[in-house]
PDB file of N, CA and C in Angstrom:
ATOM      1  N   MET A   1       0.819  -1.188   0.000  1.00 38.00           N
ATOM      2  CA  MET A   1       0.000   0.000   0.000  1.00 38.00           C
ATOM      3  C   MET A   1       0.863   1.251   0.000  1.00 38.00           C
ATOM      4  N   LEU A   2       1.873   1.268   0.858  1.00 37.00           N
ATOM      5  CA  LEU A   2       2.765   2.419   0.933  1.00 37.00           C
ATOM      6  C   LEU A   2       3.469   2.637  -0.394  1.00 37.00           C
ATOM      7  N   CYS A   3       3.870   1.564  -1.034  1.00 40.00           N
ATOM      8  CA  CYS A   3       4.534   1.662  -2.337  1.00 40.00           C
ATOM      9  C   CYS A   3       3.611   2.314  -3.363  1.00 40.00           C
ATOM     10  N   MET A   4       2.321   1.962  -3.352  1.00 40.00           N
ATOM     11  CA  MET A   4       1.367   2.541  -4.280  1.00 40.00           C
ATOM     12  C   MET A   4       1.233   4.035  -4.059  1.00 40.00           C
ATOM     13  N   LEU A   5       1.207   4.455  -2.803  1.00 40.00           N
ATOM     14  CA  LEU A   5       1.095   5.872  -2.503  1.00 40.00           C
ATOM     15  C   LEU A   5       2.343   6.632  -2.928  1.00 40.00           C
ATOM     16  N   MET A   6       3.493   6.042  -2.688  1.00 41.00           N
ATOM     17  CA  MET A   6       4.744   6.708  -3.016  1.00 41.00           C
ATOM     18  C   MET A   6       4.994   6.745  -4.522  1.00 41.00           C
ATOM     19  N   CYS A   7       4.528   5.756  -5.240  1.00 48.00           N
ATOM     20  CA  CYS A   7       4.748   5.694  -6.686  1.00 48.00           C
ATOM     21  C   CYS A   7       3.813   6.634  -7.440  1.00 48.00           C
ATOM     22  N   GLY A   8       2.742   7.063  -6.794  1.00 54.00           N
ATOM     23  CA  GLY A   8       1.805   7.961  -7.449  1.00 54.00           C
ATOM     24  C   GLY A   8       1.169   7.331  -8.673  1.00 54.00           C
ATOM     25  N   CYS A   9       0.551   6.196  -8.493  1.00 62.00           N
ATOM     26  CA  CYS A   9      -0.035   5.458  -9.602  1.00 62.00           C
ATOM     27  C   CYS A   9      -0.963   6.357 -10.408  1.00 62.00           C
ATOM     28  N   LYS A  10      -0.766   6.336 -11.700  1.00 74.00           N
ATOM     29  CA  LYS A  10      -1.541   7.155 -12.613  1.00 74.00           C
ATOM     30  C   LYS A  10      -2.905   6.511 -12.847  1.00 74.00           C
ATOM     31  N   ARG A  11      -3.930   7.328 -12.796  1.00 80.00           N
ATOM     32  CA  ARG A  11      -5.276   6.836 -13.065  1.00 80.00           C
ATOM     33  C   ARG A  11      -5.460   6.591 -14.550  1.00 80.00           C
ATOM     34  N   THR A  12      -6.407   5.734 -14.872  1.00 86.00           N
ATOM     35  CA  THR A  12      -6.724   5.487 -16.272  1.00 86.00           C
ATOM     36  C   THR A  12      -7.645   6.594 -16.780  1.00 86.00           C
ATOM     37  N   MET A  13      -7.746   6.676 -18.083  1.00 84.00           N
ATOM     38  CA  MET A  13      -8.638   7.662 -18.693  1.00 84.00           C
ATOM     39  C   MET A  13     -10.084   7.416 -18.262  1.00 84.00           C
ATOM     40  N   ASN A  14     -10.491   6.155 -18.184  1.00 87.00           N
ATOM     41  CA  ASN A  14     -11.857   5.833 -17.755  1.00 87.00           C
ATOM     42  C   ASN A  14     -12.125   6.314 -16.334  1.00 87.00           C
ATOM     43  N   GLU A  15     -11.139   6.193 -15.449  1.00 88.00           N
ATOM     44  CA  GLU A  15     -11.300   6.673 -14.075  1.00 88.00           C
ATOM     45  C   GLU A  15     -11.459   8.185 -14.045  1.00 88.00           C
ATOM     46  N   ILE A  16     -10.675   8.880 -14.832  1.00 87.00           N
ATOM     47  CA  ILE A  16     -10.791  10.341 -14.893  1.00 87.00           C
ATOM     48  C   ILE A  16     -12.175  10.738 -15.387  1.00 87.00           C
ATOM     49  N   ILE A  17     -12.640  10.116 -16.464  1.00 83.00           N
ATOM     50  CA  ILE A  17     -13.956  10.432 -17.036  1.00 83.00           C
ATOM     51  C   ILE A  17     -15.064  10.178 -16.014  1.00 83.00           C
ATOM     52  N   GLN A  18     -14.969   9.096 -15.260  1.00 87.00           N
ATOM     53  CA  GLN A  18     -16.009   8.754 -14.289  1.00 87.00           C
ATOM     54  C   GLN A  18     -15.962   9.618 -13.026  1.00 87.00           C
ATOM     55  N   GLU A  19     -14.774  10.083 -12.633  1.00 87.00           N
ATOM     56  CA  GLU A  19     -14.614  10.720 -11.330  1.00 87.00           C
ATOM     57  C   GLU A  19     -14.550  12.241 -11.346  1.00 87.00           C
ATOM     58  N   GLU A  20     -14.208  12.857 -12.460  1.00 90.00           N
ATOM     59  CA  GLU A  20     -13.943  14.296 -12.459  1.00 90.00           C
ATOM     60  C   GLU A  20     -15.027  15.092 -13.190  1.00 90.00           C
ATOM     61  N   PRO A  21     -15.249  16.346 -12.730  1.00 90.00           N
ATOM     62  CA  PRO A  21     -16.186  17.216 -13.447  1.00 90.00           C
ATOM     63  C   PRO A  21     -15.634  17.552 -14.832  1.00 90.00           C
ATOM     64  N   SER A  22     -16.528  17.908 -15.740  1.00 93.00           N
ATOM     65  CA  SER A  22     -16.082  18.221 -17.092  1.00 93.00           C
ATOM     66  C   SER A  22     -16.904  19.361 -17.677  1.00 93.00           C
ATOM     67  N   ILE A  23     -16.323  19.999 -18.676  1.00 95.00           N
ATOM     68  CA  ILE A  23     -17.009  21.045 -19.433  1.00 95.00           C
ATOM     69  C   ILE A  23     -16.752  20.765 -20.902  1.00 95.00           C
ATOM     70  N   LYS A  24     -17.829  20.853 -21.697  1.00 96.00           N
ATOM     71  CA  LYS A  24     -17.741  20.623 -23.136  1.00 96.00           C
ATOM     72  C   LYS A  24     -17.826  21.963 -23.850  1.00 96.00           C
ATOM     73  N   GLY A  25     -16.995  22.150 -24.867  1.00 96.00           N
ATOM     74  CA  GLY A  25     -17.049  23.400 -25.601  1.00 96.00           C
ATOM     75  C   GLY A  25     -16.290  23.331 -26.914  1.00 96.00           C
ATOM     76  N   LYS A  26     -16.338  24.447 -27.619  1.00 97.00           N
ATOM     77  CA  LYS A  26     -15.708  24.576 -28.933  1.00 97.00           C
ATOM     78  C   LYS A  26     -14.415  25.365 -28.790  1.00 97.00           C
ATOM     79  N   VAL A  27     -13.341  24.868 -29.401  1.00 95.00           N
ATOM     80  CA  VAL A  27     -12.057  25.563 -29.386  1.00 95.00           C
ATOM     81  C   VAL A  27     -12.181  26.798 -30.279  1.00 95.00           C
ATOM     82  N   ILE A  28     -11.945  27.987 -29.676  1.00 96.00           N
ATOM     83  CA  ILE A  28     -12.057  29.221 -30.462  1.00 96.00           C
ATOM     84  C   ILE A  28     -10.712  29.912 -30.671  1.00 96.00           C
ATOM     85  N   GLU A  29      -9.712  29.472 -29.922  1.00 94.00           N
ATOM     86  CA  GLU A  29      -8.369  30.048 -30.061  1.00 94.00           C
ATOM     87  C   GLU A  29      -7.377  29.069 -29.465  1.00 94.00           C
ATOM     88  N   LYS A  30      -6.180  29.009 -30.015  1.00 90.00           N
ATOM     89  CA  LYS A  30      -5.170  28.140 -29.421  1.00 90.00           C
ATOM     90  C   LYS A  30      -3.796  28.716 -29.656  1.00 90.00           C
ATOM     91  N   ASN A  31      -2.880  28.383 -28.727  1.00 87.00           N
ATOM     92  CA  ASN A  31      -1.482  28.736 -28.884  1.00 87.00           C
ATOM     93  C   ASN A  31      -0.649  27.580 -28.367  1.00 87.00           C
ATOM     94  N   GLU A  32       0.645  27.777 -28.188  1.00 85.00           N
ATOM     95  CA  GLU A  32       1.519  26.665 -27.794  1.00 85.00           C
ATOM     96  C   GLU A  32       1.210  26.080 -26.419  1.00 85.00           C
ATOM     97  N   SER A  33       0.835  26.920 -25.455  1.00 86.00           N
ATOM     98  CA  SER A  33       0.687  26.435 -24.087  1.00 86.00           C
ATOM     99  C   SER A  33      -0.754  26.307 -23.603  1.00 86.00           C
ATOM    100  N   SER A  34      -1.725  26.853 -24.338  1.00 89.00           N
ATOM    101  CA  SER A  34      -3.114  26.799 -23.883  1.00 89.00           C
ATOM    102  C   SER A  34      -4.065  26.967 -25.063  1.00 89.00           C
ATOM    103  N   PHE A  35      -5.350  26.819 -24.763  1.00 93.00           N
ATOM    104  CA  PHE A  35      -6.373  27.120 -25.762  1.00 93.00           C
ATOM    105  C   PHE A  35      -7.569  27.726 -25.051  1.00 93.00           C
ATOM    106  N   VAL A  36      -8.399  28.420 -25.811  1.00 95.00           N
ATOM    107  CA  VAL A  36      -9.624  29.008 -25.277  1.00 95.00           C
ATOM    108  C   VAL A  36     -10.783  28.243 -25.881  1.00 95.00           C
ATOM    109  N   MET A  37     -11.715  27.845 -25.021  1.00 96.00           N
ATOM    110  CA  MET A  37     -12.914  27.165 -25.493  1.00 96.00           C
ATOM    111  C   MET A  37     -14.137  27.923 -25.018  1.00 96.00           C
ATOM    112  N   GLU A  38     -15.235  27.732 -25.726  1.00 97.00           N
ATOM    113  CA  GLU A  38     -16.487  28.396 -25.379  1.00 97.00           C
ATOM    114  C   GLU A  38     -17.573  27.346 -25.263  1.00 97.00           C
ATOM    115  N   ASP A  39     -18.305  27.357 -24.130  1.00 96.00           N
ATOM    116  CA  ASP A  39     -19.372  26.367 -23.950  1.00 96.00           C
ATOM    117  C   ASP A  39     -20.642  26.821 -24.651  1.00 96.00           C
ATOM    118  N   GLU A  40     -21.687  26.023 -24.567  1.00 95.00           N
ATOM    119  CA  GLU A  40     -22.940  26.311 -25.281  1.00 95.00           C
ATOM    120  C   GLU A  40     -23.634  27.574 -24.787  1.00 95.00           C
ATOM    121  N   ASN A  41     -23.258  28.067 -23.589  1.00 96.00           N
ATOM    122  CA  ASN A  41     -23.852  29.296 -23.047  1.00 96.00           C
ATOM    123  C   ASN A  41     -23.033  30.535 -23.390  1.00 96.00           C
ATOM    124  N   GLY A  42     -21.924  30.357 -24.115  1.00 96.00           N
ATOM    125  CA  GLY A  42     -21.080  31.470 -24.492  1.00 96.00           C
ATOM    126  C   GLY A  42     -20.005  31.812 -23.470  1.00 96.00           C
ATOM    127  N   THR A  43     -19.888  31.013 -22.412  1.00 95.00           N
ATOM    128  CA  THR A  43     -18.850  31.227 -21.409  1.00 95.00           C
ATOM    129  C   THR A  43     -17.532  30.722 -21.956  1.00 95.00           C
ATOM    130  N   GLN A  44     -16.476  31.530 -21.799  1.00 96.00           N
ATOM    131  CA  GLN A  44     -15.162  31.158 -22.310  1.00 96.00           C
ATOM    132  C   GLN A  44     -14.244  30.720 -21.175  1.00 96.00           C
ATOM    133  N   TYR A  45     -13.365  29.780 -21.495  1.00 96.00           N
ATOM    134  CA  TYR A  45     -12.422  29.207 -20.537  1.00 96.00           C
ATOM    135  C   TYR A  45     -11.047  29.112 -21.180  1.00 96.00           C
ATOM    136  N   VAL A  46     -10.006  29.461 -20.409  1.00 94.00           N
ATOM    137  CA  VAL A  46      -8.634  29.223 -20.835  1.00 94.00           C
ATOM    138  C   VAL A  46      -8.229  27.875 -20.262  1.00 94.00           C
ATOM    139  N   VAL A  47      -7.712  27.003 -21.107  1.00 92.00           N
ATOM    140  CA  VAL A  47      -7.332  25.655 -20.690  1.00 92.00           C
ATOM    141  C   VAL A  47      -5.859  25.434 -21.013  1.00 92.00           C
ATOM    142  N   SER A  48      -5.085  25.100 -19.996  1.00 87.00           N
ATOM    143  CA  SER A  48      -3.668  24.802 -20.200  1.00 87.00           C
ATOM    144  C   SER A  48      -3.525  23.479 -20.939  1.00 87.00           C
ATOM    145  N   LYS A  49      -2.529  23.408 -21.808  1.00 84.00           N
ATOM    146  CA  LYS A  49      -2.249  22.147 -22.497  1.00 84.00           C
ATOM    147  C   LYS A  49      -1.407  21.211 -21.628  1.00 84.00           C
ATOM    148  N   GLU A  50      -1.006  21.673 -20.460  1.00 84.00           N
ATOM    149  CA  GLU A  50      -0.286  20.815 -19.516  1.00 84.00           C
ATOM    150  C   GLU A  50      -1.320  20.063 -18.697  1.00 84.00           C
ATOM    151  N   VAL A  51      -1.579  18.834 -19.098  1.00 85.00           N
ATOM    152  CA  VAL A  51      -2.611  18.029 -18.449  1.00 85.00           C
ATOM    153  C   VAL A  51      -1.994  16.791 -17.830  1.00 85.00           C
ATOM    154  N   GLU A  52      -2.673  16.257 -16.801  1.00 84.00           N
ATOM    155  CA  GLU A  52      -2.192  15.042 -16.130  1.00 84.00           C
ATOM    156  C   GLU A  52      -2.113  13.870 -17.099  1.00 84.00           C
ATOM    157  N   TYR A  53      -3.122  13.714 -17.928  1.00 78.00           N
ATOM    158  CA  TYR A  53      -3.184  12.609 -18.878  1.00 78.00           C
ATOM    159  C   TYR A  53      -2.850  13.178 -20.252  1.00 78.00           C
ATOM    160  N   SER A  54      -1.578  13.363 -20.514  1.00 65.00           N
ATOM    161  CA  SER A  54      -1.126  14.088 -21.699  1.00 65.00           C
ATOM    162  C   SER A  54      -1.457  13.406 -23.018  1.00 65.00           C
ATOM    163  N   ASP A  55      -1.758  12.124 -22.996  1.00 63.00           N
ATOM    164  CA  ASP A  55      -2.106  11.417 -24.226  1.00 63.00           C
ATOM    165  C   ASP A  55      -3.599  11.508 -24.545  1.00 63.00           C
ATOM    166  N   SER A  56      -4.318  12.359 -23.819  1.00 59.00           N
ATOM    167  CA  SER A  56      -5.765  12.364 -23.963  1.00 59.00           C
ATOM    168  C   SER A  56      -6.253  13.069 -25.227  1.00 59.00           C
ATOM    169  N   TYR A  57      -5.418  13.894 -25.847  1.00 65.00           N
ATOM    170  CA  TYR A  57      -5.837  14.526 -27.093  1.00 65.00           C
ATOM    171  C   TYR A  57      -4.639  14.716 -28.007  1.00 65.00           C
ATOM    172  N   GLY A  58      -4.937  14.818 -29.278  1.00 66.00           N
ATOM    173  CA  GLY A  58      -3.863  14.996 -30.249  1.00 66.00           C
ATOM    174  C   GLY A  58      -3.845  16.418 -30.757  1.00 66.00           C
ATOM    175  N   ALA A  59      -3.725  16.547 -32.047  1.00 77.00           N
ATOM    176  CA  ALA A  59      -3.630  17.861 -32.680  1.00 77.00           C
ATOM    177  C   ALA A  59      -5.022  18.461 -32.864  1.00 77.00           C
ATOM    178  N   MET A  60      -5.434  19.263 -31.909  1.00 84.00           N
ATOM    179  CA  MET A  60      -6.736  19.909 -32.031  1.00 84.00           C
ATOM    180  C   MET A  60      -6.593  21.154 -32.898  1.00 84.00           C
ATOM    181  N   VAL A  61      -7.677  21.531 -33.543  1.00 89.00           N
ATOM    182  CA  VAL A  61      -7.699  22.733 -34.355  1.00 89.00           C
ATOM    183  C   VAL A  61      -8.884  23.598 -33.944  1.00 89.00           C
ATOM    184  N   LYS A  62      -8.802  24.857 -34.295  1.00 93.00           N
ATOM    185  CA  LYS A  62      -9.893  25.785 -34.022  1.00 93.00           C
ATOM    186  C   LYS A  62     -11.185  25.219 -34.619  1.00 93.00           C
ATOM    187  N   GLY A  63     -12.242  25.225 -33.822  1.00 95.00           N
ATOM    188  CA  GLY A  63     -13.523  24.683 -34.265  1.00 95.00           C
ATOM    189  C   GLY A  63     -13.825  23.301 -33.719  1.00 95.00           C
ATOM    190  N   ASP A  64     -12.810  22.590 -33.222  1.00 93.00           N
ATOM    191  CA  ASP A  64     -13.027  21.265 -32.632  1.00 93.00           C
ATOM    192  C   ASP A  64     -13.881  21.374 -31.373  1.00 93.00           C
ATOM    193  N   ILE A  65     -14.676  20.351 -31.137  1.00 94.00           N
ATOM    194  CA  ILE A  65     -15.443  20.244 -29.892  1.00 94.00           C
ATOM    195  C   ILE A  65     -14.642  19.357 -28.951  1.00 94.00           C
ATOM    196  N   VAL A  66     -14.403  19.850 -27.729  1.00 93.00           N
ATOM    197  CA  VAL A  66     -13.604  19.117 -26.752  1.00 93.00           C
ATOM    198  C   VAL A  66     -14.363  19.003 -25.433  1.00 93.00           C
ATOM    199  N   VAL A  67     -13.983  18.009 -24.649  1.00 93.00           N
ATOM    200  CA  VAL A  67     -14.461  17.874 -23.281  1.00 93.00           C
ATOM    201  C   VAL A  67     -13.225  17.960 -22.395  1.00 93.00           C
ATOM    202  N   VAL A  68     -13.273  18.872 -21.419  1.00 94.00           N
ATOM    203  CA  VAL A  68     -12.150  19.083 -20.514  1.00 94.00           C
ATOM    204  C   VAL A  68     -12.537  18.548 -19.144  1.00 94.00           C
ATOM    205  N   TYR A  69     -11.713  17.652 -18.608  1.00 93.00           N
ATOM    206  CA  TYR A  69     -11.907  17.078 -17.277  1.00 93.00           C
ATOM    207  C   TYR A  69     -10.930  17.774 -16.343  1.00 93.00           C
ATOM    208  N   TYR A  70     -11.455  18.368 -15.272  1.00 93.00           N
ATOM    209  CA  TYR A  70     -10.624  19.199 -14.398  1.00 93.00           C
ATOM    210  C   TYR A  70     -11.050  19.009 -12.949  1.00 93.00           C
ATOM    211  N   ASP A  71     -10.378  19.697 -12.021  1.00 91.00           N
ATOM    212  CA  ASP A  71     -10.648  19.494 -10.594  1.00 91.00           C
ATOM    213  C   ASP A  71     -11.878  20.224 -10.069  1.00 91.00           C
ATOM    214  N   GLY A  72     -12.587  20.933 -10.926  1.00 89.00           N
ATOM    215  CA  GLY A  72     -13.797  21.634 -10.513  1.00 89.00           C
ATOM    216  C   GLY A  72     -13.559  23.077 -10.087  1.00 89.00           C
ATOM    217  N   THR A  73     -12.293  23.494 -10.023  1.00 88.00           N
ATOM    218  CA  THR A  73     -11.967  24.854  -9.604  1.00 88.00           C
ATOM    219  C   THR A  73     -11.759  25.739 -10.826  1.00 88.00           C
ATOM    220  N   LEU A  74     -12.471  26.872 -10.838  1.00 89.00           N
ATOM    221  CA  LEU A  74     -12.296  27.864 -11.892  1.00 89.00           C
ATOM    222  C   LEU A  74     -11.743  29.135 -11.269  1.00 89.00           C
ATOM    223  N   LEU A  75     -10.670  29.655 -11.839  1.00 87.00           N
ATOM    224  CA  LEU A  75     -10.086  30.901 -11.363  1.00 87.00           C
ATOM    225  C   LEU A  75     -10.849  32.051 -12.020  1.00 87.00           C
ATOM    226  N   GLU A  76     -11.299  32.983 -11.205  1.00 86.00           N
ATOM    227  CA  GLU A  76     -12.125  34.074 -11.702  1.00 86.00           C
ATOM    228  C   GLU A  76     -11.275  35.110 -12.418  1.00 86.00           C
ATOM    229  N   SER A  77     -11.250  35.001 -13.712  1.00 86.00           N
ATOM    230  CA  SER A  77     -10.578  35.939 -14.605  1.00 86.00           C
ATOM    231  C   SER A  77     -11.428  35.956 -15.867  1.00 86.00           C
ATOM    232  N   TRP A  78     -11.032  36.731 -16.850  1.00 88.00           N
ATOM    233  CA  TRP A  78     -11.742  36.654 -18.119  1.00 88.00           C
ATOM    234  C   TRP A  78     -10.741  36.342 -19.203  1.00 88.00           C
ATOM    235  N   PRO A  79     -10.918  35.266 -19.929  1.00 91.00           N
ATOM    236  CA  PRO A  79     -11.864  34.177 -19.662  1.00 91.00           C
ATOM    237  C   PRO A  79     -11.501  33.420 -18.380  1.00 91.00           C
ATOM    238  N   LEU A  80     -12.473  32.642 -17.889  1.00 91.00           N
ATOM    239  CA  LEU A  80     -12.240  31.822 -16.705  1.00 91.00           C
ATOM    240  C   LEU A  80     -11.076  30.864 -16.962  1.00 91.00           C
ATOM    241  N   GLN A  81     -10.333  30.538 -15.924  1.00 90.00           N
ATOM    242  CA  GLN A  81      -9.222  29.599 -16.073  1.00 90.00           C
ATOM    243  C   GLN A  81      -9.495  28.354 -15.248  1.00 90.00           C
ATOM    244  N   MET A  82      -9.246  27.205 -15.830  1.00 87.00           N
ATOM    245  CA  MET A  82      -9.388  25.943 -15.106  1.00 87.00           C
ATOM    246  C   MET A  82      -8.123  25.709 -14.301  1.00 87.00           C
ATOM    247  N   HIS A  83      -8.285  25.443 -13.011  1.00 79.00           N
ATOM    248  CA  HIS A  83      -7.150  25.345 -12.100  1.00 79.00           C
ATOM    249  C   HIS A  83      -6.245  24.173 -12.428  1.00 79.00           C
ATOM    250  N   HIS A  84      -6.770  22.969 -12.444  1.00 90.00           N
ATOM    251  CA  HIS A  84      -5.961  21.781 -12.716  1.00 90.00           C
ATOM    252  C   HIS A  84      -6.713  20.902 -13.707  1.00 90.00           C
ATOM    253  N   VAL A  85      -6.119  20.701 -14.868  1.00 92.00           N
ATOM    254  CA  VAL A  85      -6.748  19.909 -15.921  1.00 92.00           C
ATOM    255  C   VAL A  85      -6.178  18.497 -15.895  1.00 92.00           C
ATOM    256  N   TYR A  86      -7.077  17.505 -15.857  1.00 91.00           N
ATOM    257  CA  TYR A  86      -6.655  16.114 -15.852  1.00 91.00           C
ATOM    258  C   TYR A  86      -6.562  15.540 -17.260  1.00 91.00           C
ATOM    259  N   ALA A  87      -7.527  15.883 -18.127  1.00 90.00           N
ATOM    260  CA  ALA A  87      -7.551  15.316 -19.480  1.00 90.00           C
ATOM    261  C   ALA A  87      -8.408  16.170 -20.381  1.00 90.00           C
ATOM    262  N   VAL A  88      -8.142  16.084 -21.684  1.00 91.00           N
ATOM    263  CA  VAL A  88      -8.942  16.742 -22.709  1.00 91.00           C
ATOM    264  C   VAL A  88      -9.225  15.694 -23.780  1.00 91.00           C
ATOM    265  N   THR A  89     -10.494  15.553 -24.136  1.00 89.00           N
ATOM    266  CA  THR A  89     -10.838  14.610 -25.205  1.00 89.00           C
ATOM    267  C   THR A  89     -11.499  15.353 -26.356  1.00 89.00           C
ATOM    268  N   LEU A  90     -11.254  14.872 -27.569  1.00 88.00           N
ATOM    269  CA  LEU A  90     -11.896  15.421 -28.752  1.00 88.00           C
ATOM    270  C   LEU A  90     -13.192  14.668 -28.984  1.00 88.00           C
ATOM    271  N   GLU A  91     -14.260  15.418 -29.260  1.00 85.00           N
ATOM    272  CA  GLU A  91     -15.543  14.789 -29.595  1.00 85.00           C
ATOM    273  C   GLU A  91     -15.543  14.478 -31.095  1.00 85.00           C
ATOM    274  N   THR A  92     -16.128  13.353 -31.429  1.00 70.00           N
ATOM    275  CA  THR A  92     -16.177  12.981 -32.852  1.00 70.00           C
ATOM    276  C   THR A  92     -17.555  13.173 -33.416  1.00 70.00           C
TER     277      THR A  92
END
């Protein structure tokens, strides 16, 4: 048990999807370190590309629909910023 805690076992993508809050939106802007997405209500979010599950998305482009799984904390700025992002998936 102690070894598991010390090793920091990585969760699977399915565990992240089942356990973490998410927001779905359209990519409206992107750069090297982050992207901006807009949800169906017009709320915009800045999302860091530094995610816990880095293999969760590939080469996204402006206009793609994505789902962002995060810790539920939004930093109050404009656009809103997601505090800790676990994974980003592309919708097909």
